[in-house]
mmCIF file of C-alpha atoms in Angstrom:
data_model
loop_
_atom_site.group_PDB
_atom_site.id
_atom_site.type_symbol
_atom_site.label_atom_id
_atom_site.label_comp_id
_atom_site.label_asym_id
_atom_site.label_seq_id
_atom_site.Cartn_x
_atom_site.Cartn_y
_atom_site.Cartn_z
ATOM 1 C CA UNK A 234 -17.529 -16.633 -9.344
ATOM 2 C CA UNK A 235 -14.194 -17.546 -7.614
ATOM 3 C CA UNK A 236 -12.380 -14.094 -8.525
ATOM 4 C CA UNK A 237 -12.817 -10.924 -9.565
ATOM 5 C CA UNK A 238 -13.848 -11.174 -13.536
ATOM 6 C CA UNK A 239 -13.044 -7.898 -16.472
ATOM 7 C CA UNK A 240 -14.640 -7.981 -19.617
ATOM 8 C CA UNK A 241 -13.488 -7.536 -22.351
ATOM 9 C CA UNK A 242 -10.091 -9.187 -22.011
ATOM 10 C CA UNK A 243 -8.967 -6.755 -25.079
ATOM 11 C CA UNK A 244 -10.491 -3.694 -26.476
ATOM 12 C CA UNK A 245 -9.200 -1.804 -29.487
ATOM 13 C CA UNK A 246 -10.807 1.524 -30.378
ATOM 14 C CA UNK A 247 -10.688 3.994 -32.398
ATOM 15 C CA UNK A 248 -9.378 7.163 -31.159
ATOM 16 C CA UNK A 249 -12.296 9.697 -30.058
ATOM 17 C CA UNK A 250 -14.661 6.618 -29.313
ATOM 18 C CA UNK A 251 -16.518 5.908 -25.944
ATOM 19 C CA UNK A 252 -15.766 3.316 -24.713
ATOM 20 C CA UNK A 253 -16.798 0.903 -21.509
ATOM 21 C CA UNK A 254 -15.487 -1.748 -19.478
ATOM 22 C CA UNK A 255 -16.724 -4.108 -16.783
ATOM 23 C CA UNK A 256 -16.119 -5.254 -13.534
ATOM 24 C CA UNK A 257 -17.626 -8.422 -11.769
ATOM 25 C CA UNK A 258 -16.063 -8.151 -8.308
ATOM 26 C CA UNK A 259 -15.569 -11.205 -5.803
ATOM 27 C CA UNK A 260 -19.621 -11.769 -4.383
ATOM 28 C CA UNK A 261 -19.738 -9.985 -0.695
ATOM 29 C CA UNK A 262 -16.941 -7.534 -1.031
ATOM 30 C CA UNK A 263 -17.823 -4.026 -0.658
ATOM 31 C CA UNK A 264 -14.398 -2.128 -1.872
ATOM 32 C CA UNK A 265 -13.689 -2.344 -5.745
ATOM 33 C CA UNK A 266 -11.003 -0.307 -6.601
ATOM 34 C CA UNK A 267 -9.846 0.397 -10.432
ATOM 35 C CA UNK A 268 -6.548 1.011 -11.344
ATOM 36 C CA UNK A 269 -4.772 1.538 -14.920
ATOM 37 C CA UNK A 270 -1.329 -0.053 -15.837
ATOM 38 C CA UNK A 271 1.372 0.876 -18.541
ATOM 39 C CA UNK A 272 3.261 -0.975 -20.102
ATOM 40 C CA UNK A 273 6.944 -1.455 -17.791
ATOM 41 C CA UNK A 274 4.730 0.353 -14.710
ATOM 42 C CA UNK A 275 3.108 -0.310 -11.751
ATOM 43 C CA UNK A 276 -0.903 -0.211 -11.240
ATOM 44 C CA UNK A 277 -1.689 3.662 -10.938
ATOM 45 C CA UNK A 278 -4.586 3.971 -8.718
ATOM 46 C CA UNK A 279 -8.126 5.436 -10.463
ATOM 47 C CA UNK A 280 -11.106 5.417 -8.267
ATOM 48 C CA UNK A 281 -12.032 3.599 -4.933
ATOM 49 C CA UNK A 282 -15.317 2.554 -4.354
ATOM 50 C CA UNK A 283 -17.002 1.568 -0.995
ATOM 51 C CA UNK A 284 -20.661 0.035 -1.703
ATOM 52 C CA UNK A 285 -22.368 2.094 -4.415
ATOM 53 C CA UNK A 286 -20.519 5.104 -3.443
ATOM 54 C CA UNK A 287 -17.318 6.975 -5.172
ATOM 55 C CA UNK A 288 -15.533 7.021 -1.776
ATOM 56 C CA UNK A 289 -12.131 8.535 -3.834
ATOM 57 C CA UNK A 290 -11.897 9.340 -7.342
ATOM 58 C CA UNK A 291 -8.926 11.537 -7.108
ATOM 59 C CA UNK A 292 -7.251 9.413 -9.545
ATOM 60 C CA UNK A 293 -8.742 9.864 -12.331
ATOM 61 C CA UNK A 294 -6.586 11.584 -14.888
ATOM 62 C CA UNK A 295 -9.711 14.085 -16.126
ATOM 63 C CA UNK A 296 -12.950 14.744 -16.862
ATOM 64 C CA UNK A 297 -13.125 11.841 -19.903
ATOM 65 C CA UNK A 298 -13.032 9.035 -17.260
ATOM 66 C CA UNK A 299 -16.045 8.123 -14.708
ATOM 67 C CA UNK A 300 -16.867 5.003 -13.058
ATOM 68 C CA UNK A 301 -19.977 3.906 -11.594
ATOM 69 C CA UNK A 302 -21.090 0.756 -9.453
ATOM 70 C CA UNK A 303 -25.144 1.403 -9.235
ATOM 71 C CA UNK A 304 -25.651 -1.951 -7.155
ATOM 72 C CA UNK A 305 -22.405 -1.938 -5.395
ATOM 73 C CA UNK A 306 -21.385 -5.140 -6.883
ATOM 74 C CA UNK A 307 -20.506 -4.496 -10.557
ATOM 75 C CA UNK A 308 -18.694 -1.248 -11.897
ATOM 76 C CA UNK A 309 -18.304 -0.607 -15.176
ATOM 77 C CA UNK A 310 -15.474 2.616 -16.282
ATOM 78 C CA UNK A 311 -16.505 4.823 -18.881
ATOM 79 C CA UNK A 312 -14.128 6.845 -21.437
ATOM 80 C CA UNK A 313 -14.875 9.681 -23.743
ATOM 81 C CA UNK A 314 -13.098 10.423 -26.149
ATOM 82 C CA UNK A 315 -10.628 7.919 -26.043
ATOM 83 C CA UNK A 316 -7.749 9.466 -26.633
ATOM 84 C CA UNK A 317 -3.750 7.067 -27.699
ATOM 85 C CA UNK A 318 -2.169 7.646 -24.324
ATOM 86 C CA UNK A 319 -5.454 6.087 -22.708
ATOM 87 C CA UNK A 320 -4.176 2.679 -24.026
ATOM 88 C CA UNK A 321 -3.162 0.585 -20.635
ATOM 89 C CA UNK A 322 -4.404 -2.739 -19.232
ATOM 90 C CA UNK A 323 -6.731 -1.234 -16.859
ATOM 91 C CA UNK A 324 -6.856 -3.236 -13.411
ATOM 92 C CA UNK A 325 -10.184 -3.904 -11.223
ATOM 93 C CA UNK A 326 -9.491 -5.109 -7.617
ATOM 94 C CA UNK A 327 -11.926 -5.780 -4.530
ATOM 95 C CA UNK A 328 -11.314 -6.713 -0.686
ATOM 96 C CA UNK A 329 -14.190 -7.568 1.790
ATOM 97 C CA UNK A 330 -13.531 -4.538 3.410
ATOM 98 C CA UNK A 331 -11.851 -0.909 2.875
ATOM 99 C CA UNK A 332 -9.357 -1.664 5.281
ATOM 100 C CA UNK A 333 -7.218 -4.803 6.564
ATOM 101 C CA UNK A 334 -8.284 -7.482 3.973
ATOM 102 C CA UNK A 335 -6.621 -8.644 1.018
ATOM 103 C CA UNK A 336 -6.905 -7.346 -2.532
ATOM 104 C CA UNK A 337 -7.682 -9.300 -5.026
ATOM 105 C CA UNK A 338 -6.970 -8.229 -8.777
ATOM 106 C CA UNK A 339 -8.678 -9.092 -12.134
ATOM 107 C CA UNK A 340 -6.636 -10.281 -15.392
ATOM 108 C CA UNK A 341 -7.493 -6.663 -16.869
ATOM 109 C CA UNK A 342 -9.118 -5.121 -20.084
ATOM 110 C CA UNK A 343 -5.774 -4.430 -22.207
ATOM 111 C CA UNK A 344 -6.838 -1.077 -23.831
ATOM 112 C CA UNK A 345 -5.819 0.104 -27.636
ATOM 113 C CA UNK A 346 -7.185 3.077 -28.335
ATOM 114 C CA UNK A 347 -5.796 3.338 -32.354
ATOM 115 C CA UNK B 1262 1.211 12.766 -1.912
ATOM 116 C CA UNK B 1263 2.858 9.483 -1.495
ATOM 117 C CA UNK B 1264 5.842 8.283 -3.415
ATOM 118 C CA UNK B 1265 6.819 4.753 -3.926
ATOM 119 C CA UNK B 1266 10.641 4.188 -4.980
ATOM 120 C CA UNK B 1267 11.698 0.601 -6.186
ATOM 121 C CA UNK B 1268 15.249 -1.300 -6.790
ATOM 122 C CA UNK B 1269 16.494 -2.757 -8.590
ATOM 123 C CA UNK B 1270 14.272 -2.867 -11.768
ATOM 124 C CA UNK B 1271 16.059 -6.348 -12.716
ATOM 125 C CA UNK B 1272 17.645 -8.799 -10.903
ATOM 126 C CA UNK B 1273 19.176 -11.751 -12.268
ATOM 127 C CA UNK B 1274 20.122 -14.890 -9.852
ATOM 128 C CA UNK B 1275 21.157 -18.468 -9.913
ATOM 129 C CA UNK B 1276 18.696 -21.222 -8.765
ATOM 130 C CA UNK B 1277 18.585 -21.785 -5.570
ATOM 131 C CA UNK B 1278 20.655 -18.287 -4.233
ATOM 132 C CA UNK B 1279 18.231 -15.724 -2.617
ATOM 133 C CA UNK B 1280 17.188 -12.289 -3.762
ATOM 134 C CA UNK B 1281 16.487 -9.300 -2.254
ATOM 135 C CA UNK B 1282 14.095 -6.480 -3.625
ATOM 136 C CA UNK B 1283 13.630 -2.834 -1.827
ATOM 137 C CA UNK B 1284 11.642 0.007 -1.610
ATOM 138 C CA UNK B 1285 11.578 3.408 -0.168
ATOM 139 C CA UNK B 1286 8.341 5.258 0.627
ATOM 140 C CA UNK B 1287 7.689 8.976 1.434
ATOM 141 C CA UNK B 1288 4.599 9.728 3.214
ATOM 142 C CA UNK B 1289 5.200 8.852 7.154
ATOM 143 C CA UNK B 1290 1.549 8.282 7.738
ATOM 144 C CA UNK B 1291 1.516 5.328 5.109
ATOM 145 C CA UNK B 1292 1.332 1.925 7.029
ATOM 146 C CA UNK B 1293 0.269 -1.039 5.094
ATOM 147 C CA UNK B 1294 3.069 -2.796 2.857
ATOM 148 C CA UNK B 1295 1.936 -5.598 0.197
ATOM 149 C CA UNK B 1296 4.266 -7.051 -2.288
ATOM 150 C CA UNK B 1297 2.224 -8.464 -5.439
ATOM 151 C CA UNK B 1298 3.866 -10.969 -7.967
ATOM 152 C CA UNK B 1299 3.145 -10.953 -11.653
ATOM 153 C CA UNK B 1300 3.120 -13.179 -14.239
ATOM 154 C CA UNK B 1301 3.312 -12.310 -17.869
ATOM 155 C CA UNK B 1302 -0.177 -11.488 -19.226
ATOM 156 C CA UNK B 1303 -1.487 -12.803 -15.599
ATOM 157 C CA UNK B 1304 -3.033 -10.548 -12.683
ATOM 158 C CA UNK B 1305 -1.151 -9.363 -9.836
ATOM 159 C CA UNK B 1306 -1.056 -11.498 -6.729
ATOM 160 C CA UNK B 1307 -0.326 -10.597 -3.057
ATOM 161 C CA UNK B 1308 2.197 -12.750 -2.038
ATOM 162 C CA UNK B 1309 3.246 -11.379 1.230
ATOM 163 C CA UNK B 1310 1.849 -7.784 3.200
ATOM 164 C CA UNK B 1311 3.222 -5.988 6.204
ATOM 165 C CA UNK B 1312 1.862 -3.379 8.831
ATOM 166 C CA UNK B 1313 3.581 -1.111 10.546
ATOM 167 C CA UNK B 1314 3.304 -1.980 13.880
ATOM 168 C CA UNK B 1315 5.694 -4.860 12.790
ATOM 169 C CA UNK B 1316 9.315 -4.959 11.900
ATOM 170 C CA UNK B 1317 9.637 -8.477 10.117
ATOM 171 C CA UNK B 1318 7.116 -10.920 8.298
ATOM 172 C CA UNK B 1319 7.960 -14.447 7.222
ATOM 173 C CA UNK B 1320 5.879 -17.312 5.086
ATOM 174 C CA UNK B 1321 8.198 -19.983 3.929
ATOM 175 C CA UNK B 1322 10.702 -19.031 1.508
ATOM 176 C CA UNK B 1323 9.355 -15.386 2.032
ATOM 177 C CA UNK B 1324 9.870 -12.399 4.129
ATOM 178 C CA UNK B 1325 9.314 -8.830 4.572
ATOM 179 C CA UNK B 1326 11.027 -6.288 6.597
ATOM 180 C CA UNK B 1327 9.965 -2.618 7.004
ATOM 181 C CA UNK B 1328 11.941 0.042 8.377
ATOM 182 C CA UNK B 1329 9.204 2.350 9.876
ATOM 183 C CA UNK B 1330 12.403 5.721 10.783
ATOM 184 C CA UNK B 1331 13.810 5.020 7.101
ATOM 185 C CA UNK B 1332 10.713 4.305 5.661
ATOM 186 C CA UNK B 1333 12.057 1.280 3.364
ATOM 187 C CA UNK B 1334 10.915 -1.898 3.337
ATOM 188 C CA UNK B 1335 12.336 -5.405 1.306
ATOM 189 C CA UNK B 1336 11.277 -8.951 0.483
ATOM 190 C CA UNK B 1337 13.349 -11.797 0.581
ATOM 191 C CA UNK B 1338 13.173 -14.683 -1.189
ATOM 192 C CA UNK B 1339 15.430 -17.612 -0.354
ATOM 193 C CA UNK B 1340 16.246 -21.000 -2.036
ATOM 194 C CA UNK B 1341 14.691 -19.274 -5.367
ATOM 195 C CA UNK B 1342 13.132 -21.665 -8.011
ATOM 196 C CA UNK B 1343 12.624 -20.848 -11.383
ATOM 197 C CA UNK B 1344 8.536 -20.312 -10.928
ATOM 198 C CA UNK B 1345 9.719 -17.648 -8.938
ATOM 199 C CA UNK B 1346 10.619 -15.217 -11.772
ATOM 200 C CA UNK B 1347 7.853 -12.711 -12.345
ATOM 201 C CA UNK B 1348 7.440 -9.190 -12.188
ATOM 202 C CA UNK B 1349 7.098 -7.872 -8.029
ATOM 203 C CA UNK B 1350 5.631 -5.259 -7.108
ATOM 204 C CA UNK B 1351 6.059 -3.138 -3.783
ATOM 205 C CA UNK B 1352 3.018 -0.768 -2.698
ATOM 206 C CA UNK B 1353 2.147 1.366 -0.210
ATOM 207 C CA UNK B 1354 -1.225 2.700 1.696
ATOM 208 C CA UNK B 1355 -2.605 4.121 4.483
ATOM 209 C CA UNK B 1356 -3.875 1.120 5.611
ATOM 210 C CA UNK B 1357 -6.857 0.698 3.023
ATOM 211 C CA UNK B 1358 -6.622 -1.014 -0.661
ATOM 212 C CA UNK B 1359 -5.915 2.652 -2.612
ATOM 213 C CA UNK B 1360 -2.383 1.274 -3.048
ATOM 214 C CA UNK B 1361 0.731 3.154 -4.293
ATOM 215 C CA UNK B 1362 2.785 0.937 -6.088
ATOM 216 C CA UNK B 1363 6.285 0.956 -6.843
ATOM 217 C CA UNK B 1364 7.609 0.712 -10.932
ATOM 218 C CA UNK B 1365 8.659 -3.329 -10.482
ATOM 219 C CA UNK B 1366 11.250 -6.064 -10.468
ATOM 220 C CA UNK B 1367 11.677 -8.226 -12.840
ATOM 221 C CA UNK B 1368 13.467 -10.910 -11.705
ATOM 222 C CA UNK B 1369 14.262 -14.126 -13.352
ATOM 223 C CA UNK B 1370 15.408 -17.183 -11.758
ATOM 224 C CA UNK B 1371 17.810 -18.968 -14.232
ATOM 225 C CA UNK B 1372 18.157 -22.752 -13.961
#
């Protein structure tokens, strides 16, 4: 595709559900990176990947959260448990490379865990 | 870890003047700068990025400056037209894509 594509656009849950959401990064780039935005904040960074590999997943909040990319081209994030302050737009981005190429961001799965 | 500091949250300016966003950073060994403009509802968008083995960036209507002893950097935006206003964001990294960002400007360009 010609960008990086998150599905669903909008998920509402109810509180203590699993939930999952998807990634379709931009064909040929190894980095995806996920982030998570409130509302009236900047992205908050989540988990970096480089190929199928976790390369940095110190932002991840807790142990509710994992991602995975099996393929190193789509990821999909995974909450347990959802829990109200999990609600966010939560942001997928890839570049080419780890390092000196642009990132490019996905609309975002808006979040509402109820 | 780093710490991204951004001003003002809004800024408000006339057509056509220019406006001026900044940001302070803590961590000395960060040294990749990209601002990112956001549209209501729409993904964020790099607009503009700086390293730090430069002091000033320009592309059009745009530029960047970075302060490497201060650590600050800004954007400028001259001649501002109302498709301008959006939500910018400043971010920091050490030179990859896990990006620090700032909390935002929202800055409207009235008419």
């Amino acid at each position: 595709g010609a960008g990086v594509s998150q599905t669903p656009s909008n998920k509402v849950t109810e509180k203590g559900k699993y939930v999952e959401l998807r990634c379709d990064p931009i064909s040929g780039h190894t980095a995806l990176y996920w982030y998570r935005q409130s509302l009236g904040q900047g992205p908050e960074f989540l988990i970096y990947f480089q190929g199928t590999g976790a390369a940095d997943d110190s932002g991840l909040p807790n142990d509710r959260f994992f991602a995975v990319r099996p393929e190193g081209s789509v990821s999909t994030l995974k909450i347990q448990r959802t829990e109200r302050g999990d609600s966010a737009v939560y942001l997928c981005a890839s570049s080419f490379t780890s390092q000196g190429t642009e990132a490019f961001f996905g609309q975002g799965t808006r979040l509402t865990v109820v | 870890g780093e710490n991204v500091e951004q001003h003002p949250s809004t800024l408000s300016v006339q057509e056509g003047d220019s406006a001026v966003i900044k940001c302070t950073y803590s961590d000395s060994a960060s040294n990749y700068f990209p601002w990112y403009k956001q549209e209501l509802g729409k993904r964020p968008q790099l607009i503009i990025d700086i390293r730090s083995n430069v002091g000033e960036k320009k592309d059009q209507r745009i530029a960047v400056t970075l302060n490497k002893t201060a650590k600050h950097f800004s954007l400028h935006i001259t001649e501002t037209q109302p498709e301008d206003s959006a939500v910018y964001f400043c971010a920091a990294s050490k030179g990859g894509n896990k990006l620090v960002f700032g909390a935002g400007t929202i800055l409207r360009v009235k008419s």
